[in-house]
Structure formats: C-alpha cells, structure tokens
CSV table of C-alpha atoms and ligand atoms in Angstrom, one decimal:
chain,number,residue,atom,x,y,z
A,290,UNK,CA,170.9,132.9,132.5
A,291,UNK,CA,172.4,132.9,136.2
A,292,UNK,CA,174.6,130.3,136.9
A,293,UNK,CA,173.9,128.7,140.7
A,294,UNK,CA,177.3,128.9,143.4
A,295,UNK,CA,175.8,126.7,145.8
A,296,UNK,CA,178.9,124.7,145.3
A,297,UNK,CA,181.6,127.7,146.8
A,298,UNK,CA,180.4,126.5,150.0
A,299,UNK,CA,182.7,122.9,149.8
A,300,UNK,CA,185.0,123.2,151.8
A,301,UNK,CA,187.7,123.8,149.4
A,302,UNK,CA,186.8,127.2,149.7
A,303,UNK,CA,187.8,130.3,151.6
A,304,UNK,CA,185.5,133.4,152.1
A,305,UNK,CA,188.0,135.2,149.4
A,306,UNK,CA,186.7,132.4,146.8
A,307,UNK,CA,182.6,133.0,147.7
A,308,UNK,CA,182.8,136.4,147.6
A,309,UNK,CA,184.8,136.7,144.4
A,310,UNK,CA,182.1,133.9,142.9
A,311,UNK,CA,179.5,135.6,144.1
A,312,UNK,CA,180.4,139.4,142.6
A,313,UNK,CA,182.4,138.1,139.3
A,314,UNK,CA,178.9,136.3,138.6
A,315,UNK,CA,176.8,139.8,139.2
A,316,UNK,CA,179.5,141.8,137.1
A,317,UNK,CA,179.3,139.3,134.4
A,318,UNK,CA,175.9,138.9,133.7
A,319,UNK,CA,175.9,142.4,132.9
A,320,UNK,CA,178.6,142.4,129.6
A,321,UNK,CA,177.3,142.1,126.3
A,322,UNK,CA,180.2,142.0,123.9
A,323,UNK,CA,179.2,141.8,120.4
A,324,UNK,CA,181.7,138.8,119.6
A,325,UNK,CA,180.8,138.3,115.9
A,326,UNK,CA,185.0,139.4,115.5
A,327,UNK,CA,186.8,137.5,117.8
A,328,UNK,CA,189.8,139.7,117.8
A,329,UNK,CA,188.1,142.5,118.3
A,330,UNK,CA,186.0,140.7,120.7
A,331,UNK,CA,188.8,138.8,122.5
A,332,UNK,CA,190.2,142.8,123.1
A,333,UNK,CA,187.2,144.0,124.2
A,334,UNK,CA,186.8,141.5,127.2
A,335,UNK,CA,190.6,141.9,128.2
A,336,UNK,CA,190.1,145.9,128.7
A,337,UNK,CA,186.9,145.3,130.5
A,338,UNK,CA,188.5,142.8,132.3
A,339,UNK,CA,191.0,144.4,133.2
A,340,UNK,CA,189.3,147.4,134.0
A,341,UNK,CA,187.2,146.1,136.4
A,342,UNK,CA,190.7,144.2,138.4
A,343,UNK,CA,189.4,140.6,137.6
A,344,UNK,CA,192.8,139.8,135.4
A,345,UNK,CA,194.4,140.9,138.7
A,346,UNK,CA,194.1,137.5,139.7
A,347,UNK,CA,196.3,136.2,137.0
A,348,UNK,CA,199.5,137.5,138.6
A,349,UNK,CA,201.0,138.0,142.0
A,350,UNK,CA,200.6,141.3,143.9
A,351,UNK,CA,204.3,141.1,144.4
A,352,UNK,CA,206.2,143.3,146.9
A,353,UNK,CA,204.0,146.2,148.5
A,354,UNK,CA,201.6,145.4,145.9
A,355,UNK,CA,204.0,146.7,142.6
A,356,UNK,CA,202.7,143.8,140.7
A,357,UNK,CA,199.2,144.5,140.3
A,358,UNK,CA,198.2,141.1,141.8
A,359,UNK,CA,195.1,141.1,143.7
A,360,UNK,CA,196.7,138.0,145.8
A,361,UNK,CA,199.9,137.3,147.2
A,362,UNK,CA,200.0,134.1,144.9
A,363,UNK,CA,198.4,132.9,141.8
A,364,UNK,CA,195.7,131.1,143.4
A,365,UNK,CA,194.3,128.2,141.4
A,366,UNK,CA,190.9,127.9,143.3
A,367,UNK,CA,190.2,132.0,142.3
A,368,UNK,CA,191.7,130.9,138.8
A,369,UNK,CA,189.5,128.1,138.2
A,370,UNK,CA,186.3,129.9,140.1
A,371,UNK,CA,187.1,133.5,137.4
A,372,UNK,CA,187.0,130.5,134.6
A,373,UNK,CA,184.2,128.7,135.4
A,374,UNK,CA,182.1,131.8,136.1
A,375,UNK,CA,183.3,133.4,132.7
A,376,UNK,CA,182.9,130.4,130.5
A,377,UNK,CA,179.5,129.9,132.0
A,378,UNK,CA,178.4,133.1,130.2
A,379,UNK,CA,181.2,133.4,127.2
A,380,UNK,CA,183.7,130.8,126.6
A,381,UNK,CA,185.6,133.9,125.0
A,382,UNK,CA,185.7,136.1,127.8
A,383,UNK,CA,186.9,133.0,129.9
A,384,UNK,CA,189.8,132.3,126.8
A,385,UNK,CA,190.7,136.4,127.5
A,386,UNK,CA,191.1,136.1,131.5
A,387,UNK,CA,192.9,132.2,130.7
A,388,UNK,CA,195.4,133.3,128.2
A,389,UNK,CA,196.1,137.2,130.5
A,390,UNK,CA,198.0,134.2,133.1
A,391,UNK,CA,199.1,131.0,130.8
A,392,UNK,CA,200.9,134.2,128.8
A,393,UNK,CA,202.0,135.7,131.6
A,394,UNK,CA,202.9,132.6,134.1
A,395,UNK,CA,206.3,131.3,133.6
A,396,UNK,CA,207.3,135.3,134.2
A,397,UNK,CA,205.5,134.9,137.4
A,398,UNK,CA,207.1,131.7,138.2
A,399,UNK,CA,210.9,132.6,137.0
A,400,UNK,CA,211.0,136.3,135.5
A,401,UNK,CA,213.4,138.6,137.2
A,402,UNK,CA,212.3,141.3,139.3
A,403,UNK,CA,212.5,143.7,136.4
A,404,UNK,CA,211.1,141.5,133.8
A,405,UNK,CA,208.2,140.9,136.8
A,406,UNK,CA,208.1,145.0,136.9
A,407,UNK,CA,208.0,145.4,133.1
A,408,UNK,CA,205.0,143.1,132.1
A,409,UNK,CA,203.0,141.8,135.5
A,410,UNK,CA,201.3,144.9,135.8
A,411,UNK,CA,200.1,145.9,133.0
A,412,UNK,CA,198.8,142.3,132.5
A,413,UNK,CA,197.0,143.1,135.6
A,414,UNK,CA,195.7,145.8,134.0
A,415,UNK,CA,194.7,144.5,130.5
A,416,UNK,CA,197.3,147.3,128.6
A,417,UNK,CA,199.5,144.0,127.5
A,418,UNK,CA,198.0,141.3,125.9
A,419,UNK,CA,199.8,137.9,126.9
A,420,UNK,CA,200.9,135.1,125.0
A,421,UNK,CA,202.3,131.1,125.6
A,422,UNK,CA,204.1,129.7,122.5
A,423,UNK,CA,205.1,125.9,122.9
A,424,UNK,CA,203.5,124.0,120.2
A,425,UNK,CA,205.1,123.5,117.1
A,426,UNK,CA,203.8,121.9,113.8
A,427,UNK,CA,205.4,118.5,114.9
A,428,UNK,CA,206.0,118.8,118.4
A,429,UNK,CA,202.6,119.2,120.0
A,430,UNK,CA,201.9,116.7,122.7
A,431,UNK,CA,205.6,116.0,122.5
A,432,UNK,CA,206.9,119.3,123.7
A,433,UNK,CA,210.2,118.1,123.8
A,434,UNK,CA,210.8,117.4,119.6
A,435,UNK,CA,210.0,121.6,119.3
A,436,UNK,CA,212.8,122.5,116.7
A,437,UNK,CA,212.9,126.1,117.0
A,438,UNK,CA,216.0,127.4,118.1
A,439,UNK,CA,218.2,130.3,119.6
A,440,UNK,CA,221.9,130.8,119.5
A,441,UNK,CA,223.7,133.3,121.4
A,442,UNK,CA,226.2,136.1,120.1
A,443,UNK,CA,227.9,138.3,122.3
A,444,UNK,CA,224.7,140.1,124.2
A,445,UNK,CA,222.1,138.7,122.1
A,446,UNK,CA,219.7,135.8,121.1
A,447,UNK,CA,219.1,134.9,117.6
A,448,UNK,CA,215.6,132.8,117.2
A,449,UNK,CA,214.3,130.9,114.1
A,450,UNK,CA,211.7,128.4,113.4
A,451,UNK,CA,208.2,128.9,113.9
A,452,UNK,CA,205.4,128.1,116.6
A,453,UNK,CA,201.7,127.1,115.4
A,454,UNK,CA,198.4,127.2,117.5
A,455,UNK,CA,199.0,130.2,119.5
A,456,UNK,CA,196.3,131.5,121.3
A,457,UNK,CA,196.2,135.6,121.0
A,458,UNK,CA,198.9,135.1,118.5
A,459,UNK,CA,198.7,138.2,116.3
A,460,UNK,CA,197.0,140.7,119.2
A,461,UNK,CA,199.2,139.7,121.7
A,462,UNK,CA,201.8,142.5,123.1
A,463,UNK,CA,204.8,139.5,124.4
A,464,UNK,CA,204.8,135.7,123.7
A,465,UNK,CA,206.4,133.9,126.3
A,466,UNK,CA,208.5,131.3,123.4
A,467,UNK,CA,210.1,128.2,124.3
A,468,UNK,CA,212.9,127.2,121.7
A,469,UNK,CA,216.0,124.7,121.5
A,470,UNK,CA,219.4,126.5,123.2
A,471,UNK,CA,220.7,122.8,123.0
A,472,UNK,CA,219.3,120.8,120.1
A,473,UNK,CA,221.3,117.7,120.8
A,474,UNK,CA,220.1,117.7,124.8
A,475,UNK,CA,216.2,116.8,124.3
A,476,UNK,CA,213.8,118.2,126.8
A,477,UNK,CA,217.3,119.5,129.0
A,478,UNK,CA,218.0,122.1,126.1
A,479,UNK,CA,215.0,124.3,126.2
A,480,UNK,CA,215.0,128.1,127.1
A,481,UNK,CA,211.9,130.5,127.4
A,482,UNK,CA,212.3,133.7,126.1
A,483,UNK,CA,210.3,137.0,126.4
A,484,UNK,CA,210.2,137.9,122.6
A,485,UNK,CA,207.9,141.4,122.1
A,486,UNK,CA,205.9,141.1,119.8
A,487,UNK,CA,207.0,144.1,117.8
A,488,UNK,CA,210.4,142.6,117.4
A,489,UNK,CA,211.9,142.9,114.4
A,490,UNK,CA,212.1,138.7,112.5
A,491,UNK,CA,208.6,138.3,114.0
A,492,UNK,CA,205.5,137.6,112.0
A,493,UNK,CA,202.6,136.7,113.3
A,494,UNK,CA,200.1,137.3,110.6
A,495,UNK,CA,199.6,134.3,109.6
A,496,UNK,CA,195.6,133.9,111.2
A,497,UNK,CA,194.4,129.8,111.8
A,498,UNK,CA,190.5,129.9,112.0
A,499,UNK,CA,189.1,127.0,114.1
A,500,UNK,CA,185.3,125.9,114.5
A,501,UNK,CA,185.0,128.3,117.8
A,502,UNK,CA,186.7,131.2,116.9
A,503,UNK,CA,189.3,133.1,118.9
A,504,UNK,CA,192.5,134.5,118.1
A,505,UNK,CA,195.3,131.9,117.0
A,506,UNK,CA,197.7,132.1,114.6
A,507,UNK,CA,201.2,130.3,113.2
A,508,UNK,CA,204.2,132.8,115.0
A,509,UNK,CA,207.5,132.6,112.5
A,510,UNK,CA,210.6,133.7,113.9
A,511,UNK,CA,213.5,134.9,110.8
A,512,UNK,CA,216.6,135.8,112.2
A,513,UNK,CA,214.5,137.4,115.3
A,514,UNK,CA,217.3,138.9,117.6
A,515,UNK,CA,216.4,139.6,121.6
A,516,UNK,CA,218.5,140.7,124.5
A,517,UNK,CA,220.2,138.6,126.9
A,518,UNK,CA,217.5,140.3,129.6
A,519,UNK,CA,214.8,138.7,127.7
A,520,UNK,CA,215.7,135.0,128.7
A,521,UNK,CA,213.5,133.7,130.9
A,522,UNK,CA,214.4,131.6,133.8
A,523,UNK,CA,217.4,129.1,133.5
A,524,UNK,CA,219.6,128.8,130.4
A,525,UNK,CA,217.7,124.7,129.4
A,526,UNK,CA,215.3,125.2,132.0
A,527,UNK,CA,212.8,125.6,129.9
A,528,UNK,CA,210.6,122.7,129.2
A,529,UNK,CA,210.4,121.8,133.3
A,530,UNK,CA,209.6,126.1,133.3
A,531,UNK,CA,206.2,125.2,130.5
A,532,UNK,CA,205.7,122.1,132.7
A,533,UNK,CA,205.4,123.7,135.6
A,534,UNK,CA,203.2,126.6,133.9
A,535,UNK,CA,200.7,123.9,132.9
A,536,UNK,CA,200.4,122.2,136.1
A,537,UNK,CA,198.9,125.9,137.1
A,538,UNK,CA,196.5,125.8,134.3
A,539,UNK,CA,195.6,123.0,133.4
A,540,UNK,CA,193.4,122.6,136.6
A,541,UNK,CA,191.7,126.2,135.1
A,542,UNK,CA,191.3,124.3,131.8
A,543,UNK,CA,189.1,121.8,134.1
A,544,UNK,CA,187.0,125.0,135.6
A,545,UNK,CA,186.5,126.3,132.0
A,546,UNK,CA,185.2,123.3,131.1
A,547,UNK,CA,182.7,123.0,134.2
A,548,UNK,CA,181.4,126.0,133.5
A,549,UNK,CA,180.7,125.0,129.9
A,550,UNK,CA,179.1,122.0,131.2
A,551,UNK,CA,176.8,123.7,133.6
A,552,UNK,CA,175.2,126.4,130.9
A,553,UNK,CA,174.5,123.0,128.7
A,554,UNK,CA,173.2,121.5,132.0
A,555,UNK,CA,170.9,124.8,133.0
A,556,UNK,CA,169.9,125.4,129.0
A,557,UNK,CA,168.8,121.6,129.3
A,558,UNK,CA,166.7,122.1,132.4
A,559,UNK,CA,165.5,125.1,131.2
A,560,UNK,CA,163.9,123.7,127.8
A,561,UNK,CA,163.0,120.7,129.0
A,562,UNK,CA,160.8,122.4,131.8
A,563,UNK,CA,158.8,124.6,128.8
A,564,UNK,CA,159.1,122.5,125.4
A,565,UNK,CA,155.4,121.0,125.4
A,566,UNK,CA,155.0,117.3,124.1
A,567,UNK,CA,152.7,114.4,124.0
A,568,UNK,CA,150.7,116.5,126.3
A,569,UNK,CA,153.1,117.5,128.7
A,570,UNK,CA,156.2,119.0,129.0
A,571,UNK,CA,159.7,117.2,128.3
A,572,UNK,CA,160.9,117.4,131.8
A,573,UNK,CA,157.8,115.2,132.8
A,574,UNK,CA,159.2,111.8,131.2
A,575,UNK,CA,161.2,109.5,132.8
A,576,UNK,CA,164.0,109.7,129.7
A,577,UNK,CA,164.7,113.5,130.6
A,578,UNK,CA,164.8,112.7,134.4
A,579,UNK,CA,167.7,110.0,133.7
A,580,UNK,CA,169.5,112.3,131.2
A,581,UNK,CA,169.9,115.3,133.6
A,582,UNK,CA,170.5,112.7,136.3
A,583,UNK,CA,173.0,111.5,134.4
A,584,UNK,CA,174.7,115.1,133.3
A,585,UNK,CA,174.5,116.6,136.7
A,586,UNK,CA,176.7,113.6,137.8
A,587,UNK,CA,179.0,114.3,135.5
A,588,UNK,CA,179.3,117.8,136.6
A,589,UNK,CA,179.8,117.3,140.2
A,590,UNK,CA,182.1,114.1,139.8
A,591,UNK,CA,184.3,116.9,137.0
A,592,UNK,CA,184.0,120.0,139.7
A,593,UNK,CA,185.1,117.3,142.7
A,594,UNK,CA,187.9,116.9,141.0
A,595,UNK,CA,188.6,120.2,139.8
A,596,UNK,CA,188.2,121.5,143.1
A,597,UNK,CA,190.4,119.4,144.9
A,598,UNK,CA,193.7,120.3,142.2
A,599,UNK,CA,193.4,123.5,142.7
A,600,UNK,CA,193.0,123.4,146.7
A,601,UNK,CA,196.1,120.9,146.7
A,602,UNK,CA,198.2,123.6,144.9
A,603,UNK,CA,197.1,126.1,146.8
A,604,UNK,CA,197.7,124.5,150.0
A,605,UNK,CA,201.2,123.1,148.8
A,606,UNK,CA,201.9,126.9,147.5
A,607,UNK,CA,200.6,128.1,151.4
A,608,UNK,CA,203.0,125.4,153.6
A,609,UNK,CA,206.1,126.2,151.1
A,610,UNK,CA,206.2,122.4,150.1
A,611,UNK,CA,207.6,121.9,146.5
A,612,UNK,CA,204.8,118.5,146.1
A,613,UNK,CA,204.0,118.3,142.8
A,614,UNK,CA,200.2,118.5,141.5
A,615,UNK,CA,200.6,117.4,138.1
A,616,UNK,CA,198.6,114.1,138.0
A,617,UNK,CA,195.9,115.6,139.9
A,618,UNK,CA,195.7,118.8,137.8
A,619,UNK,CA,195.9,116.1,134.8
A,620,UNK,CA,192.8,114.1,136.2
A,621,UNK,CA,190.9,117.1,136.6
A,622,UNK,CA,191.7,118.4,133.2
A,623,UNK,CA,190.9,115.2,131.3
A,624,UNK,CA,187.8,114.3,133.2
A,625,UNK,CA,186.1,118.0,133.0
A,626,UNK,CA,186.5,118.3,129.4
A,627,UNK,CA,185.2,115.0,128.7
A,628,UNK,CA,182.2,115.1,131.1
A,629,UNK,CA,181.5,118.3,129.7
A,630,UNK,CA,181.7,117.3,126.2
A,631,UNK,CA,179.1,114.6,126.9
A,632,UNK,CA,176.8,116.5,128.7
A,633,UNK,CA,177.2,119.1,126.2
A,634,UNK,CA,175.9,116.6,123.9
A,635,UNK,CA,173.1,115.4,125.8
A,636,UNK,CA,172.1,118.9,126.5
A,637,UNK,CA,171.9,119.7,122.2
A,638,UNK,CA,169.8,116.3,121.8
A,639,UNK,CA,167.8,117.5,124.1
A,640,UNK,CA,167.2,120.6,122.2
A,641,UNK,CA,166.4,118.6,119.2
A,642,UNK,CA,166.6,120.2,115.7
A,643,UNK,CA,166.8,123.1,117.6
A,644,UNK,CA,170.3,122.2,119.3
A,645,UNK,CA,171.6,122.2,115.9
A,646,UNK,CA,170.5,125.5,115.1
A,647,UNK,CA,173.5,128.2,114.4
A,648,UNK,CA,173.1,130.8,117.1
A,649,UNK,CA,171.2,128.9,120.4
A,650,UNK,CA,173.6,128.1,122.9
A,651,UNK,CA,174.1,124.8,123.2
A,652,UNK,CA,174.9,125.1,119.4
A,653,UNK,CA,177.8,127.1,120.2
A,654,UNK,CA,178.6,125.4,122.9
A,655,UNK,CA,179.3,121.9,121.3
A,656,UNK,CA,181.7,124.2,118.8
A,657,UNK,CA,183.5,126.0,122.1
A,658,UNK,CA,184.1,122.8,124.3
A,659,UNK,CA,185.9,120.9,121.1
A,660,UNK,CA,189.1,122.6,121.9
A,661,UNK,CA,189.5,121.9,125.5
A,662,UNK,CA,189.9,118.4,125.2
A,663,UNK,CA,193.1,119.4,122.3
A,664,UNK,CA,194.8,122.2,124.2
A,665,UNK,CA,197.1,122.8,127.2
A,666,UNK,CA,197.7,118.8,126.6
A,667,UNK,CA,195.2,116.5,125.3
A,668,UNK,CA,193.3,114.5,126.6
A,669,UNK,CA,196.0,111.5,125.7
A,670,UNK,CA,198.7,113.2,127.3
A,671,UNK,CA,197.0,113.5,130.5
A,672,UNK,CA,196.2,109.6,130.2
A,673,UNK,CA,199.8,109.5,129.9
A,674,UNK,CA,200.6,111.4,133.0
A,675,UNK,CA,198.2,109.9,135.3
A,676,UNK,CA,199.9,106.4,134.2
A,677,UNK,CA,203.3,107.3,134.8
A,678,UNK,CA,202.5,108.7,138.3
A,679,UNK,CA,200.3,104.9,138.9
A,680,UNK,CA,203.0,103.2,138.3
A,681,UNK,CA,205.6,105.5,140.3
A,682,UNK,CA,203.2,105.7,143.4
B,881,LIG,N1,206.9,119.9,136.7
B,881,LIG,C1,208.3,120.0,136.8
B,881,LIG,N2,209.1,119.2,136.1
B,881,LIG,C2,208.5,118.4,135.1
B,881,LIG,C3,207.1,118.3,135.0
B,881,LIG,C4,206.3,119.1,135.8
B,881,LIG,N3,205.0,119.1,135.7
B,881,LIG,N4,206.8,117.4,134.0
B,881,LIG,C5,208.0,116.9,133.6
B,881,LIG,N5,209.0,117.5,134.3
B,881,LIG,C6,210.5,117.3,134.1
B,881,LIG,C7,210.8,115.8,134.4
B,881,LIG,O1,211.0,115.6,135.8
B,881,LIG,C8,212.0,115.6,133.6
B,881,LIG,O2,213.1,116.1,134.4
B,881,LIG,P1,214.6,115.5,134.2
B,881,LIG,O3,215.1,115.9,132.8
B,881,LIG,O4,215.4,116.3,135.3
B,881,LIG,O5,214.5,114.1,134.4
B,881,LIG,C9,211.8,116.5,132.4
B,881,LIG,O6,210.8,117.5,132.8
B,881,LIG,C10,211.3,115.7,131.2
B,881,LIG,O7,210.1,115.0,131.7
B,881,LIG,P2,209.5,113.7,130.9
B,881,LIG,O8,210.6,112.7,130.7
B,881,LIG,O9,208.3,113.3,131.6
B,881,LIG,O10,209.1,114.4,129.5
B,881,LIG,P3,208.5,113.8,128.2
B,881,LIG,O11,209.2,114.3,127.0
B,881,LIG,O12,208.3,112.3,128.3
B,881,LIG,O13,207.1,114.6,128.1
B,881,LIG,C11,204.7,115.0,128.5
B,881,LIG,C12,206.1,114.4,129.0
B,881,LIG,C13,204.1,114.2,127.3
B,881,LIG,C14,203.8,114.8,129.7
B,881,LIG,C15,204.9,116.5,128.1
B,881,LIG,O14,205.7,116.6,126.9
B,881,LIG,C16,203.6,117.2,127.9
B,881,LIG,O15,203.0,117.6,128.9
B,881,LIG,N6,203.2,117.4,126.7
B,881,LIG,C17,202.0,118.1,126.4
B,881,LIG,C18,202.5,119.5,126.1
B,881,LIG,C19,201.3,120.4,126.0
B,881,LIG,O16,200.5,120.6,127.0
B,881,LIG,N7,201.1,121.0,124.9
B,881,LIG,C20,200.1,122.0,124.6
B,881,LIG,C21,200.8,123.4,124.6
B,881,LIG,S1,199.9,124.6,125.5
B,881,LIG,S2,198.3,124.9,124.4
C-alpha cells in the first residue's frame, strides 16, 4: 500500500522535505524484510538503511562533511517525515532509523570532536548500532531517582547498577548510559557516558519480549570500568543532556505514530470500499462515513501538531535561538499516539473478526502502536510537561 504526501506541501516544509518524502516512500515500498526475528530483522533494516544514506539524517554532516550527516543539523521535520514514511510501511524499520539518532543524539548534541569522529559516521553508515539507556526498574518516568552510578579513580570510571527497557539493548555496538556521579544531588548529579558495548562488566543478555517485538533487553553494569574520554558532555550535566535529547525525538515519536495512524486509516478505506454487506459495500453506510470522518480528523489535528514541533525546532536551531520546544514536542507526542491509538482501533473494528486476525495489518498494528504511548515518556509525563509550562506561561 502507498501512503499519500499530499500533506509535504504545508507550509512547514522546504523542497529538501518533499523530495526526501517523495523518494524515501518509492525506496520503501520496495523492502521486504522477513521480520519473523526481530533482531535479525531490526539488523537487516539498519544495513539497508544505512546503505541506501537514509540514517544519514540522524546525525550532523559536521565539518566538510566528516560526519556522515546528510544535513548540516539534525533536522526534526526530515526526522519525523523518515519516521512517518517508515512506520507507514514497518513500524520496525521506523524503530531501526529512530533508535540510529536517539542512540546516537546526545553525542551529537555534546560529544567531543573525536568522540563525534569515532561513532557519527558509522552511525551514518549503519556499521554501529546505537543505543539510549535512561530507564531504570524504578526510575522510569522519574528519570531523576535512576540509581546506577559511576565513581572515578585516577583516569577511569567505574559503573554499576543496571538499566531496563533498552531499545537495541543486546545488538547495539555503544549505549549512550546515563548514571548517578552525585547520588546525593538529584537530577544535578547525572553524567552520560559512552560505554561500548563490548566492555568488560557489561551484560546485556538478558532479552525482554514485549507484544510487538523488537530488540530490548535489561543492561547490567558489574564493576564496568570506561575511560575518562568516554564521558559525555558535562560532569552532572547529564539529565538536562537526556532532556534535551528527548525534546529532539519526541516530536519523531509523534511522526511514528502518524504514520501508524495513516496505514490503519488507508487499510480502513481500503476494506470498507470492497467488504460487500447488506447489499452493498461497507463504505456505502452512513456509520463508516462518520468513522473515517472521524479518524481522518484525528490524523490531521495529530500531523498539525507534529508538524509545527518539529518546524519550531528547526527554525529555533536555523536563527541560533536557544527557545525551548519541549511542551510543544510534548503536545505532539501525547496527542499522535493517542489519536493513533484510537484510530487504530476504529480501523480493526472495522475489519471485524478479521482485525483480530494474527497476521492482517491492522492486527499488528494495534500490537506496534501500544508502545508509543509508554516510551520516550508517557503519555502522563507529557501531561505533566504541558502543565508546568501553562502555568509558567
Ligand atoms: N531541556 C533542558 N533542560 C531541561 C529540560 C529540557 N527539556 N527538562 C528539564 N530540564 C532541566 C530543568 O530546567 C532543571 O534544571 P535546573 O536543575 O537547573 O533547575 C532540571 O532539568 C530538572 O528539571 P525538572 O525539575 O523539571 O525535573 P523533574 O525531575 O521534575 O522531571 C520530567 C521532569 C518528569 C519531565 C522528566 O523526568 C521526564 O521527562 N521524565 C520522562 C523520562 C523519559 O522520557 N523516560 C523514557 C526514557 S527514553 S525510552
């Protein structure tokens, strides 16, 4: 099925956006990628993305191009148009491209020049498979009450404790890990840490299988020693470091979602226009017409939204202004995923016993849009975030 781009014509977009749309979309709908292994699978669509440059969009070209970005700067409208254009055909090829720049981010944002040299490229290229480890068992939504730690002797960092629900834990290369420096200092003692993920005091074996299957796994960290040249950013700059990191995302979280939302919305369309009843066909009853009235609203009023976080980053990033995105990135985020959960679910009772059925697509679907209203902060947290900045405005 071939997803519509009418919409890359708001004016939120540049030419660089409809063209990359428009040929992401033809490149796509030609990949089959048997994903009955989702770490095998999950590989698979990081070498072939990488091989045909679309994960060159999750890092900055850098100086005279030694990055391997395709764009000066991440670019949240091209990150949220590569995720809604991937999730529209695989939610797990769109989880591959996602985790290639949450993994790889906060090195964009704060890594040294060498540490920029030493991993952006090859994330670029799909040769290192990136990683983003914040949550802990009991320190999910509140990022702050993480417990793992690092001390510092002489040249090194000593880290222990472990991390839970990371994505591409187990396959990836690095995880970018965020652990206490200062236990007693709260959300001011956190430090991010490049740990490799062959690193001696590492295990990340330790698989989590979840109703839509993609890599994740439980990291544990044992007397796990890395260089001084593998901090990240400022020594308790951490936490503002994953902040920051999310505000990118989070809006791509939103375009992930959308894209979700309009495969339920096109299967829906689709089956109502051939499923014969009562003498006609479904689409021919005033009940359908309302439903996919109502879902298509909920797709535009989610992509509105999306749209507009990631052109306000972009245009903050463009005038060098330091304004902060977060509730907007928040709004889109929490309003995507629950629109597209909803029409999701319209979309399967549509479908009728059939949208029930393991193996038709809005099936999988319902399973693959769970998650997005969980991860990269739930839908709660981004309650939470819009409130605060209400009452501050
Ligand atoms: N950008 C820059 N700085 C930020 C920031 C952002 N987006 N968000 C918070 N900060 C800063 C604050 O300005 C504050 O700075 P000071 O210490 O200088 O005052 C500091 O970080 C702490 O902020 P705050 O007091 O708001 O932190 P809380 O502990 O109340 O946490 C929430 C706020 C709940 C919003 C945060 O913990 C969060 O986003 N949690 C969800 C985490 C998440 O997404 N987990 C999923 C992991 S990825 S799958």
């Amino acid at each position: 099925m071939t997803p519509t781009i009418t919409h890359l014509n708001l004016p939120f977009f540049d030419t660089v956006h409809r063209d990359l749309g428009a040929s992401l979309r033809d490149w796509v709908g030609q990949q089959t990628v048997d994903e009955t292994d989702d770490r095998q699978a999950c590989r698979e669509w990081v070498r072939r993305l990488g091989a045909s440059g679309w994960l060159r969009y999750c890092v900055p070209a850098g100086p005279d191009g030694t990055l391997g970005g395709t764009l000066p700067r991440l670019d949240s409208r091209a990150l949220v148009i590569l995720r809604e254009t991937l999730a529209f055909h695989s939610p797990l090829a769109d989880f591959a491209l996602a985790m290639q720049g949450l993994g790889s981010g906060a090195i964009t944002l704060a890594g040294t020049p060498a540490q920029q040299a030493a991993y952006l490229p090859l994330v670029a290229s799909g040769e290192k498979i990136a990683a983003f480890a914040l949550s802990e068992a009991n320190a999910g939504s509140d990022a702050g009450a993480m417990t793992t730690s690092a001390t510092r002797a002489g040249d090194a960092w000593t880290l222990n404790g472990s991390k839970t629900w990371i994505s591409n834990g187990g396959i990836a290369d690095f995880y970018v890990t965020f652990v206490k420096t200062d236990p007693a200092a709260g959300t001011r003692g956190i430090t991010a840490f490049i740990v490799d993920a062959d690193t001696a005091g590492l295990d990340s074996t330790e698989h989590i299988t979840v109703i839509a299957p993609h890599p994740l796994a439980t990291l544990k960290f044992k007397q796990c020693a890395v260089g001084a040249d593998q901090q990240l950013g400022m020594l308790h700059g951490g936490f503002k470091l994953a902040m920051q990191t999310l505000d990118i995302f989070r809006a791509s979280v939103a375009g992930a979602a959308l894209g979700m939302a309009r495969r339920a919305l096109a299967e829906a369309v689709s089956h109502s226009k051939q499923r014969r009843m009562f003498g006609g066909v479904l689409a021919d009853f005033q009940l359908t017409q309302a439903k996919l009235g109502e879902m298509a609203a909920l797709v535009d009023a989610a992509a509105l939204l999306t749209y507009r976080a990631a052109w306000l980053r972009d245009e903050g990033e463009r005038l060098g202004s330091s304004v902060r995105v977060t509730a907007e990135a928040a709004m889109a985020k929490m309003t995507a995923t629950e629109n597209a959960q909803r029409v999701i679910d319209m979309a399967l009772q549509m479908h009728g016993g059939l949208g029930v059925k393991v193996g038709t697509k809005v099936e999988s679907l319902y399973r693959d849009i769970r998650s997005l209203r969980i991860y990269e902060g739930a839908t709660e947290v981004q309650q939470l975030i819009i409130g605060k900045a209400v009452l501050q405005s």
